mmCIF file of C-alpha atoms in Angstrom:
data_model
loop_
_atom_site.group_PDB
_atom_site.id
_atom_site.type_symbol
_atom_site.label_atom_id
_atom_site.label_comp_id
_atom_site.label_asym_id
_atom_site.label_seq_id
_atom_site.Cartn_x
_atom_site.Cartn_y
_atom_site.Cartn_z
ATOM 1 C CA UNK A 1 0.051 0.024 -0.087
ATOM 2 C CA UNK A 2 3.094 2.230 0.158
ATOM 3 C CA UNK A 3 3.698 4.449 -3.060
ATOM 4 C CA UNK A 4 6.596 3.265 -5.156
ATOM 5 C CA UNK A 5 8.570 6.609 -4.956
ATOM 6 C CA UNK A 6 8.661 6.373 -1.077
ATOM 7 C CA UNK A 7 9.983 2.765 -1.406
ATOM 8 C CA UNK A 8 12.672 3.538 -4.101
ATOM 9 C CA UNK A 9 13.766 6.529 -2.041
ATOM 10 C CA UNK A 10 14.024 4.530 1.063
ATOM 11 C CA UNK A 11 15.909 1.664 -0.733
ATOM 12 C CA UNK A 12 18.356 4.315 -2.261
ATOM 13 C CA UNK A 13 19.097 5.805 1.366
ATOM 14 C CA UNK A 14 19.588 2.059 2.670
ATOM 15 C CA UNK A 15 22.234 1.393 -0.546
ATOM 16 C CA UNK A 16 23.983 4.904 0.187
ATOM 17 C CA UNK A 17 24.235 4.026 3.989
ATOM 18 C CA UNK A 18 25.564 0.424 2.781
ATOM 19 C CA UNK A 19 28.281 1.898 0.438
ATOM 20 C CA UNK A 20 29.569 4.507 2.964
ATOM 21 C CA UNK A 21 29.124 2.257 6.000
ATOM 22 C CA UNK A 22 31.144 -0.391 4.127
ATOM 23 C CA UNK A 23 34.035 2.000 4.063
ATOM 24 C CA UNK A 24 33.778 2.830 7.689
ATOM 25 C CA UNK A 25 36.411 0.507 9.568
ATOM 26 C CA UNK A 26 37.343 1.450 13.277
ATOM 27 C CA UNK A 27 39.227 -1.076 14.995
ATOM 28 C CA UNK A 28 36.802 -1.991 17.431
ATOM 29 C CA UNK A 29 34.117 -3.257 14.674
ATOM 30 C CA UNK A 30 36.099 -5.971 13.634
ATOM 31 C CA UNK A 31 35.011 -7.900 16.806
ATOM 32 C CA UNK A 32 31.235 -6.982 16.507
ATOM 33 C CA UNK A 33 31.384 -8.014 12.656
ATOM 34 C CA UNK A 34 29.983 -11.576 13.638
ATOM 35 C CA UNK A 35 27.154 -10.283 15.895
ATOM 36 C CA UNK A 36 26.265 -7.584 13.336
ATOM 37 C CA UNK A 37 26.097 -10.255 10.515
ATOM 38 C CA UNK A 38 23.946 -12.603 12.358
ATOM 39 C CA UNK A 39 21.722 -9.960 13.474
ATOM 40 C CA UNK A 40 21.135 -8.715 9.975
ATOM 41 C CA UNK A 41 20.432 -12.476 9.133
ATOM 42 C CA UNK A 42 17.931 -12.972 11.659
ATOM 43 C CA UNK A 43 16.101 -9.590 11.146
ATOM 44 C CA UNK A 44 16.190 -10.533 7.315
ATOM 45 C CA UNK A 45 14.523 -13.897 8.209
ATOM 46 C CA UNK A 46 11.920 -12.495 10.475
ATOM 47 C CA UNK A 47 11.036 -9.863 7.860
ATOM 48 C CA UNK A 48 10.871 -12.573 5.180
ATOM 49 C CA UNK A 49 8.564 -14.628 7.608
ATOM 50 C CA UNK A 50 6.372 -11.375 8.318
ATOM 51 C CA UNK A 51 6.162 -10.898 4.421
ATOM 52 C CA UNK A 52 5.040 -14.353 4.065
ATOM 53 C CA UNK A 53 2.454 -13.999 6.532
ATOM 54 C CA UNK A 54 0.702 -10.812 5.483
ATOM 55 C CA UNK A 55 0.962 -11.030 1.741
ATOM 56 C CA UNK A 56 -2.124 -13.108 0.751
ATOM 57 C CA UNK A 57 -1.255 -15.927 -1.950
ATOM 58 C CA UNK A 58 -4.640 -15.563 -3.708
ATOM 59 C CA UNK A 59 -3.955 -11.592 -4.528
ATOM 60 C CA UNK A 60 -1.040 -12.501 -6.476
ATOM 61 C CA UNK A 61 -0.879 -12.250 -10.401
ATOM 62 C CA UNK A 62 2.331 -14.654 -10.253
ATOM 63 C CA UNK A 63 1.990 -18.260 -10.138
ATOM 64 C CA UNK A 64 5.274 -19.401 -9.058
ATOM 65 C CA UNK A 65 4.158 -20.481 -5.671
ATOM 66 C CA UNK A 66 1.033 -22.362 -7.199
ATOM 67 C CA UNK A 67 2.906 -24.032 -9.716
ATOM 68 C CA UNK A 68 5.173 -25.556 -6.876
ATOM 69 C CA UNK A 69 2.193 -26.550 -4.991
ATOM 70 C CA UNK A 70 -0.004 -27.732 -7.671
ATOM 71 C CA UNK A 71 2.756 -30.056 -9.133
ATOM 72 C CA UNK A 72 3.694 -31.417 -5.343
ATOM 73 C CA UNK A 73 -0.171 -31.849 -4.668
ATOM 74 C CA UNK A 74 -0.748 -33.810 -7.977
ATOM 75 C CA UNK A 75 2.418 -35.971 -7.295
ATOM 76 C CA UNK A 76 1.272 -36.789 -3.950
ATOM 77 C CA UNK A 77 -2.068 -37.869 -5.147
ATOM 78 C CA UNK A 78 -0.450 -40.165 -7.744
ATOM 79 C CA UNK A 79 -1.597 -38.015 -10.959
ATOM 80 C CA UNK A 80 0.627 -36.789 -13.467
ATOM 81 C CA UNK A 81 2.025 -33.575 -12.137
ATOM 82 C CA UNK A 82 2.503 -31.649 -15.494
ATOM 83 C CA UNK A 83 -1.389 -31.703 -16.210
ATOM 84 C CA UNK A 84 -2.167 -29.506 -12.932
ATOM 85 C CA UNK A 85 -2.751 -25.845 -13.464
ATOM 86 C CA UNK A 86 -1.798 -22.927 -11.371
ATOM 87 C CA UNK A 87 -3.980 -20.485 -9.739
ATOM 88 C CA UNK A 88 -4.141 -18.411 -12.767
ATOM 89 C CA UNK A 89 -4.979 -21.299 -15.120
ATOM 90 C CA UNK A 90 -1.583 -21.809 -16.772
ATOM 91 C CA UNK A 91 0.133 -25.064 -17.399
ATOM 92 C CA UNK A 92 3.284 -25.972 -15.323
ATOM 93 C CA UNK A 93 6.762 -25.781 -16.310
ATOM 94 C CA UNK A 94 10.168 -26.248 -14.950
ATOM 95 C CA UNK A 95 11.892 -29.118 -13.655
ATOM 96 C CA UNK A 96 10.595 -31.492 -11.121
ATOM 97 C CA UNK A 97 13.466 -31.455 -8.746
ATOM 98 C CA UNK A 98 12.818 -27.486 -8.295
ATOM 99 C CA UNK A 99 9.420 -28.369 -7.383
ATOM 100 C CA UNK A 100 10.421 -31.223 -5.000
ATOM 101 C CA UNK A 101 12.631 -28.914 -3.033
ATOM 102 C CA UNK A 102 9.630 -26.840 -2.088
ATOM 103 C CA UNK A 103 7.667 -30.194 -0.859
ATOM 104 C CA UNK A 104 8.838 -30.083 2.857
ATOM 105 C CA UNK A 105 8.146 -26.284 3.244
ATOM 106 C CA UNK A 106 4.695 -27.015 1.604
ATOM 107 C CA UNK A 107 4.186 -29.622 4.238
ATOM 108 C CA UNK A 108 4.813 -26.864 6.792
ATOM 109 C CA UNK A 109 2.146 -24.808 5.485
ATOM 110 C CA UNK A 110 3.937 -22.494 2.861
ATOM 111 C CA UNK A 111 6.246 -23.182 0.033
ATOM 112 C CA UNK A 112 7.664 -19.597 0.727
ATOM 113 C CA UNK A 113 9.712 -20.989 3.626
ATOM 114 C CA UNK A 114 12.033 -22.289 1.159
ATOM 115 C CA UNK A 115 13.327 -18.819 0.515
ATOM 116 C CA UNK A 116 13.904 -18.196 4.056
ATOM 117 C CA UNK A 117 15.708 -21.636 4.622
ATOM 118 C CA UNK A 118 17.982 -21.250 1.585
ATOM 119 C CA UNK A 119 18.890 -17.623 2.457
ATOM 120 C CA UNK A 120 19.876 -18.676 6.210
ATOM 121 C CA UNK A 121 22.052 -21.528 4.639
ATOM 122 C CA UNK A 122 23.687 -19.386 2.203
ATOM 123 C CA UNK A 123 24.257 -16.798 4.979
ATOM 124 C CA UNK A 124 26.096 -19.794 7.102
ATOM 125 C CA UNK A 125 28.298 -20.911 4.069
ATOM 126 C CA UNK A 126 29.234 -17.324 3.256
ATOM 127 C CA UNK A 127 30.119 -16.708 6.808
ATOM 128 C CA UNK A 128 32.076 -19.815 7.128
ATOM 129 C CA UNK A 129 33.949 -19.374 3.993
ATOM 130 C CA UNK A 130 34.561 -15.436 3.775
ATOM 131 C CA UNK A 131 33.489 -14.329 7.349
ATOM 132 C CA UNK A 132 37.061 -13.839 8.431
ATOM 133 C CA UNK A 133 38.516 -12.270 5.559
ATOM 134 C CA UNK A 134 35.754 -9.642 4.420
ATOM 135 C CA UNK A 135 33.169 -7.691 6.160
ATOM 136 C CA UNK A 136 29.926 -9.459 4.917
ATOM 137 C CA UNK A 137 27.380 -7.279 6.827
ATOM 138 C CA UNK A 138 26.696 -4.499 4.367
ATOM 139 C CA UNK A 139 26.584 -6.887 1.426
ATOM 140 C CA UNK A 140 24.110 -9.096 3.231
ATOM 141 C CA UNK A 141 22.235 -6.211 4.132
ATOM 142 C CA UNK A 142 21.766 -4.804 0.932
ATOM 143 C CA UNK A 143 21.025 -8.422 -0.450
ATOM 144 C CA UNK A 144 18.444 -9.045 2.101
ATOM 145 C CA UNK A 145 16.580 -5.712 1.368
ATOM 146 C CA UNK A 146 16.909 -5.799 -2.287
ATOM 147 C CA UNK A 147 13.494 -5.093 -3.728
ATOM 148 C CA UNK A 148 14.015 -8.097 -6.461
ATOM 149 C CA UNK A 149 14.786 -10.597 -3.324
ATOM 150 C CA UNK A 150 11.863 -9.025 -1.286
ATOM 151 C CA UNK A 151 9.653 -9.638 -4.339
ATOM 152 C CA UNK A 152 10.857 -13.151 -4.722
ATOM 153 C CA UNK A 153 10.032 -13.839 -1.092
ATOM 154 C CA UNK A 154 6.410 -12.264 -1.416
ATOM 155 C CA UNK A 155 5.590 -14.409 -4.574
ATOM 156 C CA UNK A 156 7.040 -17.609 -3.029
ATOM 157 C CA UNK A 157 9.143 -17.909 -6.246
ATOM 158 C CA UNK A 158 11.556 -20.776 -6.290
ATOM 159 C CA UNK A 159 14.115 -18.811 -8.731
ATOM 160 C CA UNK A 160 16.300 -17.023 -6.301
ATOM 161 C CA UNK A 161 16.450 -20.159 -4.059
ATOM 162 C CA UNK A 162 17.352 -22.524 -6.916
ATOM 163 C CA UNK A 163 20.282 -19.644 -7.856
ATOM 164 C CA UNK A 164 21.459 -19.670 -4.282
ATOM 165 C CA UNK A 165 21.299 -23.697 -3.999
ATOM 166 C CA UNK A 166 23.525 -23.493 -7.223
ATOM 167 C CA UNK A 167 26.096 -21.197 -5.506
ATOM 168 C CA UNK A 168 26.055 -23.426 -2.423
ATOM 169 C CA UNK A 169 26.715 -26.509 -4.708
ATOM 170 C CA UNK A 170 29.373 -24.811 -6.408
ATOM 171 C CA UNK A 171 31.206 -23.619 -3.075
ATOM 172 C CA UNK A 172 30.861 -27.270 -2.145
ATOM 173 C CA UNK A 173 32.694 -28.241 -5.524
ATOM 174 C CA UNK A 174 35.387 -25.681 -4.678
ATOM 175 C CA UNK A 175 35.735 -27.208 -1.301
ATOM 176 C CA UNK A 176 36.078 -30.709 -2.438
ATOM 177 C CA UNK A 177 38.282 -29.576 -5.407
ATOM 178 C CA UNK A 178 41.271 -31.640 -3.763
ATOM 179 C CA UNK A 179 39.391 -34.654 -2.682
ATOM 180 C CA UNK A 180 38.565 -36.467 -6.266
ATOM 181 C CA UNK A 181 37.960 -39.671 -4.237
ATOM 182 C CA UNK A 182 35.178 -42.117 -6.079
ATOM 183 C CA UNK A 183 32.883 -41.526 -2.893
ATOM 184 C CA UNK A 184 33.291 -37.614 -3.096
ATOM 185 C CA UNK A 185 32.528 -37.484 -7.018
ATOM 186 C CA UNK A 186 29.514 -39.795 -6.750
ATOM 187 C CA UNK A 187 28.257 -37.602 -3.838
ATOM 188 C CA UNK A 188 28.806 -34.370 -5.938
ATOM 189 C CA UNK A 189 27.221 -35.924 -9.027
ATOM 190 C CA UNK A 190 24.003 -37.027 -7.068
ATOM 191 C CA UNK A 191 23.816 -33.506 -5.444
ATOM 192 C CA UNK A 192 24.358 -31.983 -8.955
#
């Protein structure tokens, strides 16, 4: 219900604060970086849960969520899932693995929980991989508040979560780069 001009100006202020905030490096902030990072991640996850609670599914003119829900519901009822329709009447599309990733979250009550879960997993991997070398607070704050990602959360889309899962998979491949054992390669192949 808020005019887009106010939202755009507010986000421009967040980006400007992020750019200047990332250059501010007093010595005492180094010890606070993990606390600031996890506070940012937790607040973003709570914001996403609030968005999922407040944005009604039936009022959306985007059918990403209903494609995943319809596919999984048809599959669980023993029907060919690609014959199902979205809430807008469209045919289903996409790979079945992308829909099956949302099945546990559909059982929890909302396929949008997949976005929140993948965001937190991505934050954990980034903190473990680069948290000691770089200040991750501002990049994550900007990513978490980007209008594109907030839109993805609101419409319960699986596009960003699929992209982040691909990035997590590439991080795992990079970590196992020197361990080319048959077990590691089979595991990476199955996950891929």
